[in-house]
Structures are given as C-alpha cells and as structure tokens.
Short mmCIF file of N, CA, C and O in Angstrom, two decimals:
data_model
loop_
_atom_site.label_atom_id
_atom_site.label_comp_id
_atom_site.label_asym_id
_atom_site.label_seq_id
_atom_site.Cartn_x
_atom_site.Cartn_y
_atom_site.Cartn_z
N MET A 1497 -27.16 -13.07 -10.42
CA MET A 1497 -26.01 -12.17 -10.42
C MET A 1497 -24.75 -12.95 -10.79
O MET A 1497 -24.53 -14.05 -10.29
N LYS A 1498 -23.94 -12.41 -11.64
CA LYS A 1498 -22.73 -13.07 -12.10
C LYS A 1498 -21.65 -13.03 -11.01
O LYS A 1498 -21.62 -12.15 -10.17
N LYS A 1499 -20.74 -14.00 -11.09
CA LYS A 1499 -19.63 -14.04 -10.13
C LYS A 1499 -18.70 -12.84 -10.30
O LYS A 1499 -18.20 -12.29 -9.36
N GLY A 1500 -18.47 -12.42 -11.52
CA GLY A 1500 -17.54 -11.33 -11.82
C GLY A 1500 -18.04 -9.96 -11.39
O GLY A 1500 -17.27 -9.01 -11.36
N SER A 1501 -19.30 -9.85 -11.04
CA SER A 1501 -19.84 -8.54 -10.67
C SER A 1501 -19.35 -8.07 -9.30
O SER A 1501 -19.49 -6.90 -8.96
N ASN A 1502 -18.77 -8.95 -8.51
CA ASN A 1502 -18.26 -8.58 -7.18
C ASN A 1502 -16.80 -8.16 -7.22
O ASN A 1502 -16.26 -7.74 -6.20
N ILE A 1503 -16.15 -8.26 -8.35
CA ILE A 1503 -14.72 -7.96 -8.43
C ILE A 1503 -14.45 -6.47 -8.24
O ILE A 1503 -13.56 -6.09 -7.47
N ILE A 1504 -15.19 -5.61 -8.91
CA ILE A 1504 -14.94 -4.16 -8.82
C ILE A 1504 -15.17 -3.63 -7.41
O ILE A 1504 -14.30 -2.94 -6.89
N PRO A 1505 -16.29 -3.95 -6.73
CA PRO A 1505 -16.44 -3.48 -5.35
C PRO A 1505 -15.37 -4.02 -4.41
O PRO A 1505 -14.90 -3.31 -3.53
N THR A 1506 -14.94 -5.25 -4.64
CA THR A 1506 -13.89 -5.84 -3.81
C THR A 1506 -12.57 -5.11 -4.01
O THR A 1506 -11.87 -4.79 -3.03
N LEU A 1507 -12.21 -4.82 -5.26
CA LEU A 1507 -10.98 -4.09 -5.53
C LEU A 1507 -11.02 -2.67 -4.96
O LEU A 1507 -10.02 -2.19 -4.41
N LEU A 1508 -12.16 -2.00 -5.08
CA LEU A 1508 -12.30 -0.67 -4.50
C LEU A 1508 -12.16 -0.71 -2.97
O LEU A 1508 -11.55 0.18 -2.38
N PHE A 1509 -12.71 -1.72 -2.35
CA PHE A 1509 -12.59 -1.87 -0.90
C PHE A 1509 -11.13 -2.08 -0.49
O PHE A 1509 -10.65 -1.48 0.48
N ILE A 1510 -10.40 -2.91 -1.23
CA ILE A 1510 -8.98 -3.17 -0.92
C ILE A 1510 -8.17 -1.89 -1.09
O ILE A 1510 -7.31 -1.57 -0.25
N VAL A 1511 -8.40 -1.13 -2.15
CA VAL A 1511 -7.69 0.14 -2.36
C VAL A 1511 -8.00 1.11 -1.22
O VAL A 1511 -7.11 1.78 -0.70
N PHE A 1512 -9.25 1.17 -0.81
CA PHE A 1512 -9.65 2.04 0.30
C PHE A 1512 -8.94 1.65 1.59
O PHE A 1512 -8.44 2.51 2.32
N ILE A 1513 -8.84 0.36 1.88
CA ILE A 1513 -8.17 -0.11 3.09
C ILE A 1513 -6.68 0.24 3.05
O ILE A 1513 -6.11 0.70 4.05
N PHE A 1514 -6.02 0.07 1.90
CA PHE A 1514 -4.60 0.42 1.78
C PHE A 1514 -4.37 1.92 1.96
O PHE A 1514 -3.41 2.34 2.60
N LEU A 1515 -5.23 2.75 1.40
CA LEU A 1515 -5.10 4.19 1.57
C LEU A 1515 -5.35 4.60 3.01
O LEU A 1515 -4.64 5.44 3.57
N LEU A 1516 -6.34 4.02 3.65
CA LEU A 1516 -6.62 4.29 5.05
C LEU A 1516 -5.44 3.90 5.92
O LEU A 1516 -5.02 4.65 6.80
N ASP A 1517 -4.86 2.74 5.63
CA ASP A 1517 -3.68 2.28 6.37
C ASP A 1517 -2.51 3.23 6.19
O ASP A 1517 -1.85 3.61 7.15
N ARG A 1518 -2.23 3.64 4.96
CA ARG A 1518 -1.08 4.50 4.68
C ARG A 1518 -1.18 5.84 5.39
O ARG A 1518 -0.21 6.34 5.95
N PHE A 1519 -2.35 6.44 5.41
CA PHE A 1519 -2.48 7.78 5.97
C PHE A 1519 -2.65 7.79 7.48
O PHE A 1519 -2.34 8.79 8.12
N PHE A 1520 -3.14 6.72 8.08
CA PHE A 1520 -3.41 6.75 9.52
C PHE A 1520 -2.51 5.85 10.35
O PHE A 1520 -2.15 6.20 11.46
N PHE A 1521 -2.12 4.69 9.86
CA PHE A 1521 -1.42 3.72 10.70
C PHE A 1521 0.04 3.51 10.34
O PHE A 1521 0.83 3.08 11.17
N LEU A 1522 0.44 3.81 9.12
CA LEU A 1522 1.82 3.57 8.67
C LEU A 1522 2.86 4.36 9.46
O LEU A 1522 3.86 3.79 9.88
N PRO A 1523 2.68 5.66 9.72
CA PRO A 1523 3.71 6.38 10.49
C PRO A 1523 3.93 5.80 11.89
O PRO A 1523 5.06 5.77 12.37
N GLY A 1524 2.91 5.29 12.52
CA GLY A 1524 3.06 4.67 13.83
C GLY A 1524 3.87 3.39 13.78
O GLY A 1524 4.62 3.07 14.70
N ARG A 1525 3.73 2.62 12.72
CA ARG A 1525 4.49 1.37 12.58
C ARG A 1525 5.96 1.64 12.28
O ARG A 1525 6.81 0.78 12.50
N MET A 1526 6.27 2.82 11.75
CA MET A 1526 7.67 3.14 11.43
C MET A 1526 8.48 3.49 12.67
O MET A 1526 9.70 3.54 12.60
N ASP A 1527 7.83 3.76 13.78
CA ASP A 1527 8.52 4.13 15.01
C ASP A 1527 9.31 2.94 15.53
O ASP A 1527 8.75 1.89 15.81
N GLY A 1528 10.62 3.08 15.62
CA GLY A 1528 11.48 2.00 16.09
C GLY A 1528 12.86 2.13 15.50
O GLY A 1528 13.22 3.15 14.91
N THR A 1529 13.66 1.09 15.64
CA THR A 1529 15.01 1.06 15.10
C THR A 1529 15.04 0.02 13.99
O THR A 1529 14.55 -1.09 14.16
N TRP A 1530 15.63 0.39 12.88
CA TRP A 1530 15.66 -0.45 11.69
C TRP A 1530 17.09 -0.78 11.30
O TRP A 1530 17.95 0.09 11.29
N GLU A 1531 17.33 -2.04 10.94
CA GLU A 1531 18.65 -2.51 10.54
C GLU A 1531 18.66 -2.80 9.04
O GLU A 1531 17.74 -3.43 8.52
N TYR A 1532 19.71 -2.35 8.37
CA TYR A 1532 19.85 -2.53 6.93
C TYR A 1532 19.88 -4.01 6.58
O TYR A 1532 20.57 -4.80 7.23
N GLU A 1533 19.12 -4.39 5.55
CA GLU A 1533 19.14 -5.78 5.09
C GLU A 1533 19.63 -5.90 3.64
O GLU A 1533 20.49 -6.70 3.35
N SER A 1534 19.05 -5.09 2.73
CA SER A 1534 19.49 -5.16 1.34
C SER A 1534 19.11 -3.88 0.61
O SER A 1534 18.26 -3.13 1.06
N GLY A 1535 19.75 -3.65 -0.54
CA GLY A 1535 19.45 -2.48 -1.36
C GLY A 1535 20.43 -1.35 -1.13
O GLY A 1535 21.59 -1.56 -0.81
N VAL A 1536 19.95 -0.11 -1.29
CA VAL A 1536 20.76 1.09 -1.11
C VAL A 1536 20.91 1.37 0.38
O VAL A 1536 19.92 1.49 1.09
N ASN A 1537 22.14 1.47 0.85
CA ASN A 1537 22.39 1.64 2.28
C ASN A 1537 22.25 3.10 2.66
O ASN A 1537 22.98 3.94 2.18
N ALA A 1538 21.30 3.39 3.55
CA ALA A 1538 21.11 4.75 4.07
C ALA A 1538 21.65 4.85 5.48
O ALA A 1538 21.33 5.76 6.21
N GLY A 1539 22.46 3.90 5.88
CA GLY A 1539 23.00 3.84 7.23
C GLY A 1539 22.75 2.45 7.80
O GLY A 1539 21.76 1.82 7.47
N ASP A 1540 23.67 1.98 8.63
CA ASP A 1540 23.51 0.64 9.20
C ASP A 1540 22.24 0.53 10.02
O ASP A 1540 21.51 -0.43 9.94
N TYR A 1541 21.99 1.54 10.85
CA TYR A 1541 20.77 1.58 11.64
C TYR A 1541 20.10 2.92 11.39
O TYR A 1541 20.76 3.94 11.32
N ILE A 1542 18.80 2.90 11.23
CA ILE A 1542 18.06 4.15 11.18
C ILE A 1542 16.96 4.06 12.23
O ILE A 1542 16.45 2.99 12.52
N THR A 1543 16.66 5.19 12.81
CA THR A 1543 15.60 5.25 13.80
C THR A 1543 14.54 6.23 13.32
O THR A 1543 14.75 6.96 12.36
N PHE A 1544 13.43 6.25 14.00
CA PHE A 1544 12.36 7.17 13.63
C PHE A 1544 12.83 8.61 13.77
O PHE A 1544 12.33 9.49 13.09
N ASP A 1545 13.81 8.86 14.66
CA ASP A 1545 14.36 10.21 14.82
C ASP A 1545 15.17 10.65 13.59
O ASP A 1545 15.30 11.83 13.33
N ASN A 1546 15.72 9.69 12.82
CA ASN A 1546 16.50 9.99 11.62
C ASN A 1546 15.62 10.18 10.39
O ASN A 1546 16.11 10.53 9.34
N ILE A 1547 14.32 9.90 10.52
CA ILE A 1547 13.41 9.93 9.38
C ILE A 1547 12.59 11.20 9.41
O ILE A 1547 11.96 11.53 10.40
N ASP A 1548 12.61 11.93 8.30
CA ASP A 1548 11.78 13.12 8.13
C ASP A 1548 10.72 12.78 7.08
O ASP A 1548 11.05 12.56 5.92
N ILE A 1549 9.46 12.72 7.51
CA ILE A 1549 8.38 12.37 6.61
C ILE A 1549 7.95 13.63 5.85
O ILE A 1549 7.38 14.54 6.43
N VAL A 1550 8.26 13.68 4.56
CA VAL A 1550 7.92 14.82 3.72
C VAL A 1550 6.44 14.75 3.36
O VAL A 1550 5.70 15.71 3.48
N SER A 1551 6.00 13.60 2.91
CA SER A 1551 4.59 13.32 2.62
C SER A 1551 4.39 11.84 2.90
O SER A 1551 5.33 11.15 3.30
N ASN A 1552 3.22 11.35 2.68
CA ASN A 1552 2.98 9.93 2.92
C ASN A 1552 3.67 9.04 1.89
O ASN A 1552 3.65 7.83 2.02
N TYR A 1553 4.27 9.64 0.90
CA TYR A 1553 4.94 8.86 -0.13
C TYR A 1553 6.43 9.14 -0.22
O TYR A 1553 7.14 8.42 -0.88
N GLU A 1554 6.92 10.17 0.45
CA GLU A 1554 8.33 10.53 0.38
C GLU A 1554 8.88 10.77 1.78
O GLU A 1554 8.25 11.44 2.60
N ILE A 1555 10.04 10.18 2.06
CA ILE A 1555 10.71 10.41 3.33
C ILE A 1555 12.17 10.76 3.05
O ILE A 1555 12.69 10.47 1.97
N LYS A 1556 12.80 11.41 4.01
CA LYS A 1556 14.22 11.70 3.94
C LYS A 1556 14.87 11.08 5.18
O LYS A 1556 14.40 11.28 6.30
N VAL A 1557 15.94 10.35 4.95
CA VAL A 1557 16.67 9.69 6.03
C VAL A 1557 17.99 10.41 6.19
O VAL A 1557 18.75 10.57 5.24
N SER A 1558 18.27 10.88 7.42
CA SER A 1558 19.52 11.58 7.65
C SER A 1558 20.57 10.59 8.15
O SER A 1558 20.32 9.79 9.04
N SER A 1559 21.71 10.64 7.50
CA SER A 1559 22.86 9.84 7.93
C SER A 1559 24.10 10.67 7.68
O SER A 1559 24.29 11.19 6.58
N ASN A 1560 24.90 10.83 8.68
CA ASN A 1560 26.13 11.63 8.58
C ASN A 1560 25.85 13.04 8.08
O ASN A 1560 26.54 13.57 7.21
N ARG A 1561 24.80 13.65 8.61
CA ARG A 1561 24.41 15.04 8.31
C ARG A 1561 24.00 15.28 6.86
O ARG A 1561 23.99 16.40 6.39
N THR A 1562 23.71 14.22 6.12
CA THR A 1562 23.17 14.36 4.78
C THR A 1562 21.81 13.66 4.75
O THR A 1562 21.54 12.76 5.53
N PHE A 1563 20.97 14.08 3.83
CA PHE A 1563 19.65 13.49 3.71
C PHE A 1563 19.57 12.71 2.40
O PHE A 1563 19.91 13.22 1.34
N ASP A 1564 19.13 11.46 2.50
CA ASP A 1564 18.87 10.63 1.34
C ASP A 1564 17.36 10.56 1.15
O ASP A 1564 16.63 10.29 2.10
N SER A 1565 16.88 10.81 -0.06
CA SER A 1565 15.44 10.81 -0.33
C SER A 1565 14.99 9.45 -0.82
O SER A 1565 15.63 8.84 -1.67
N PHE A 1566 13.89 8.99 -0.27
CA PHE A 1566 13.31 7.71 -0.63
C PHE A 1566 11.80 7.87 -0.78
O PHE A 1566 11.19 8.72 -0.15
N TYR A 1567 11.23 7.00 -1.60
CA TYR A 1567 9.78 6.85 -1.62
C TYR A 1567 9.45 5.75 -0.63
O TYR A 1567 10.10 4.71 -0.60
N LEU A 1568 8.45 5.98 0.17
CA LEU A 1568 8.02 4.99 1.15
C LEU A 1568 7.07 4.01 0.48
O LEU A 1568 5.97 4.36 0.08
N VAL A 1569 7.54 2.77 0.32
CA VAL A 1569 6.72 1.75 -0.32
C VAL A 1569 5.77 1.14 0.70
O VAL A 1569 4.59 0.98 0.45
N GLY A 1570 6.29 0.82 1.88
CA GLY A 1570 5.44 0.25 2.92
C GLY A 1570 6.24 -0.17 4.13
O GLY A 1570 7.46 -0.19 4.13
N CYS A 1571 5.51 -0.51 5.17
CA CYS A 1571 6.10 -0.96 6.42
C CYS A 1571 5.17 -2.05 6.96
O CYS A 1571 4.19 -1.74 7.64
N TYR A 1572 5.48 -3.29 6.63
CA TYR A 1572 4.59 -4.39 6.97
C TYR A 1572 5.38 -5.55 7.56
O TYR A 1572 6.45 -5.89 7.09
N PHE A 1573 4.80 -6.15 8.60
CA PHE A 1573 5.33 -7.36 9.23
C PHE A 1573 6.80 -7.23 9.62
O PHE A 1573 7.61 -8.12 9.41
N GLY A 1574 7.17 -6.09 10.20
CA GLY A 1574 8.52 -5.88 10.69
C GLY A 1574 9.54 -5.56 9.63
O GLY A 1574 10.75 -5.64 9.88
N THR A 1575 9.12 -5.20 8.45
CA THR A 1575 10.03 -4.86 7.37
C THR A 1575 9.64 -3.50 6.78
O THR A 1575 8.48 -3.24 6.52
N LEU A 1576 10.64 -2.63 6.61
CA LEU A 1576 10.45 -1.31 6.04
C LEU A 1576 10.97 -1.35 4.60
O LEU A 1576 12.12 -1.69 4.36
N TYR A 1577 10.10 -1.03 3.64
CA TYR A 1577 10.45 -1.05 2.23
C TYR A 1577 10.55 0.38 1.72
O TYR A 1577 9.61 1.16 1.84
N LEU A 1578 11.70 0.72 1.13
CA LEU A 1578 11.94 2.05 0.59
C LEU A 1578 12.39 1.93 -0.86
O LEU A 1578 12.96 0.92 -1.26
N LEU A 1579 12.14 2.98 -1.64
CA LEU A 1579 12.58 3.04 -3.03
C LEU A 1579 13.42 4.30 -3.19
O LEU A 1579 12.94 5.41 -2.95
N ASP A 1580 14.71 4.14 -3.53
CA ASP A 1580 15.61 5.27 -3.68
C ASP A 1580 15.14 6.15 -4.83
O ASP A 1580 14.82 5.66 -5.92
N LYS A 1581 15.07 7.47 -4.61
CA LYS A 1581 14.56 8.40 -5.62
C LYS A 1581 15.50 8.54 -6.81
O LYS A 1581 15.05 8.74 -7.93
N GLU A 1582 16.78 8.45 -6.60
CA GLU A 1582 17.73 8.67 -7.68
C GLU A 1582 17.97 7.43 -8.52
O GLU A 1582 17.94 7.48 -9.74
N THR A 1583 18.22 6.31 -7.86
CA THR A 1583 18.58 5.08 -8.58
C THR A 1583 17.38 4.17 -8.84
O THR A 1583 17.50 3.23 -9.61
N MET A 1584 16.24 4.45 -8.18
CA MET A 1584 15.03 3.63 -8.28
C MET A 1584 15.30 2.17 -7.89
O MET A 1584 14.76 1.24 -8.48
N GLU A 1585 16.15 1.98 -6.87
CA GLU A 1585 16.44 0.65 -6.33
C GLU A 1585 15.70 0.49 -5.01
O GLU A 1585 15.59 1.43 -4.23
N PHE A 1586 15.23 -0.73 -4.76
CA PHE A 1586 14.54 -1.00 -3.52
C PHE A 1586 15.53 -1.20 -2.38
O PHE A 1586 16.61 -1.74 -2.58
N THR A 1587 15.14 -0.75 -1.20
CA THR A 1587 15.92 -0.93 0.01
C THR A 1587 15.02 -1.58 1.04
O THR A 1587 13.85 -1.24 1.16
N LYS A 1588 15.60 -2.51 1.77
CA LYS A 1588 14.82 -3.25 2.75
C LYS A 1588 15.51 -3.17 4.11
O LYS A 1588 16.72 -3.40 4.21
N TYR A 1589 14.75 -2.80 5.13
CA TYR A 1589 15.23 -2.73 6.50
C TYR A 1589 14.37 -3.63 7.38
O TYR A 1589 13.16 -3.69 7.19
N LYS A 1590 15.00 -4.33 8.32
CA LYS A 1590 14.28 -5.16 9.27
C LYS A 1590 14.24 -4.45 10.62
O LYS A 1590 15.21 -3.82 11.03
N ARG A 1591 13.11 -4.56 11.31
CA ARG A 1591 12.95 -3.95 12.62
C ARG A 1591 13.75 -4.73 13.66
O ARG A 1591 13.75 -5.96 13.67
N ILE A 1592 14.45 -3.98 14.51
CA ILE A 1592 15.19 -4.59 15.61
C ILE A 1592 14.30 -4.52 16.84
O ILE A 1592 13.92 -3.44 17.28
N GLU A 1593 13.92 -5.66 17.35
CA GLU A 1593 13.03 -5.72 18.51
C GLU A 1593 13.79 -5.36 19.79
O GLU A 1593 14.93 -5.74 19.98
N GLY A 1594 13.16 -4.56 20.64
CA GLY A 1594 13.71 -4.26 21.96
C GLY A 1594 14.62 -3.05 22.01
O GLY A 1594 15.02 -2.64 23.07
N ILE A 1595 14.98 -2.47 20.87
CA ILE A 1595 15.85 -1.30 20.85
C ILE A 1595 15.02 -0.08 20.48
O ILE A 1595 14.31 -0.09 19.48
N GLY A 1596 15.08 0.96 21.26
CA GLY A 1596 14.40 2.20 20.96
C GLY A 1596 12.90 2.16 21.13
O GLY A 1596 12.20 2.99 20.63
N GLU A 1597 12.40 1.16 21.87
CA GLU A 1597 10.95 1.09 22.08
C GLU A 1597 10.58 1.57 23.44
O GLU A 1597 11.28 1.59 24.35
#
C-alpha cells in the first residue's frame, strides 16, 4: 500500500472532526466575557448575552442597541475569531477569565 493512500481518509476524518466540533461544542466555548484585541470593534467587551447565534456560521453582536453581523470563524484556545460581513476584516477577542463565569 502506498503512503499517499492514507491522505484522503485522514483529510475526511479531520473535516468530520471540525464539523462535529462546530455544531456541538463551539457554542458552549463561546459562553463567557470577551475583550476586544484587534480588528473591527463590536464593543470593548462582549458577553454571550450580547451574541445572537443566527446559524453556526453567522452571529450578531449587539452593542449600543445595534446589531453588527459577523461570520463565526472559530473559538479556540481562549480566542474568539470573527469575520465582519460588510468589510470582510477579521476581528479577534480574548476571553477574560473569572468574569461572567
């Protein structure tokens, strides 16, 4: 058996794991308080109460009674990655430990 014959099943397994993570575990990791780090500012602090999950790929963040739409890129290792729908710029938020938990 060739070495390259294991690449396709491995890639399919990785895609399956990422999809499983996105649909089942990602919303739970978003619960907390997030502090703005870089990108498009949707508010200095956002909490899970300010986030309206439209689908697993789109969220709306409310700040000052307005909603900003973002694509949810991921939430890994204490960092929330968002992509602004209008400007297509990345936004990065860091989790604040001990607040809102």
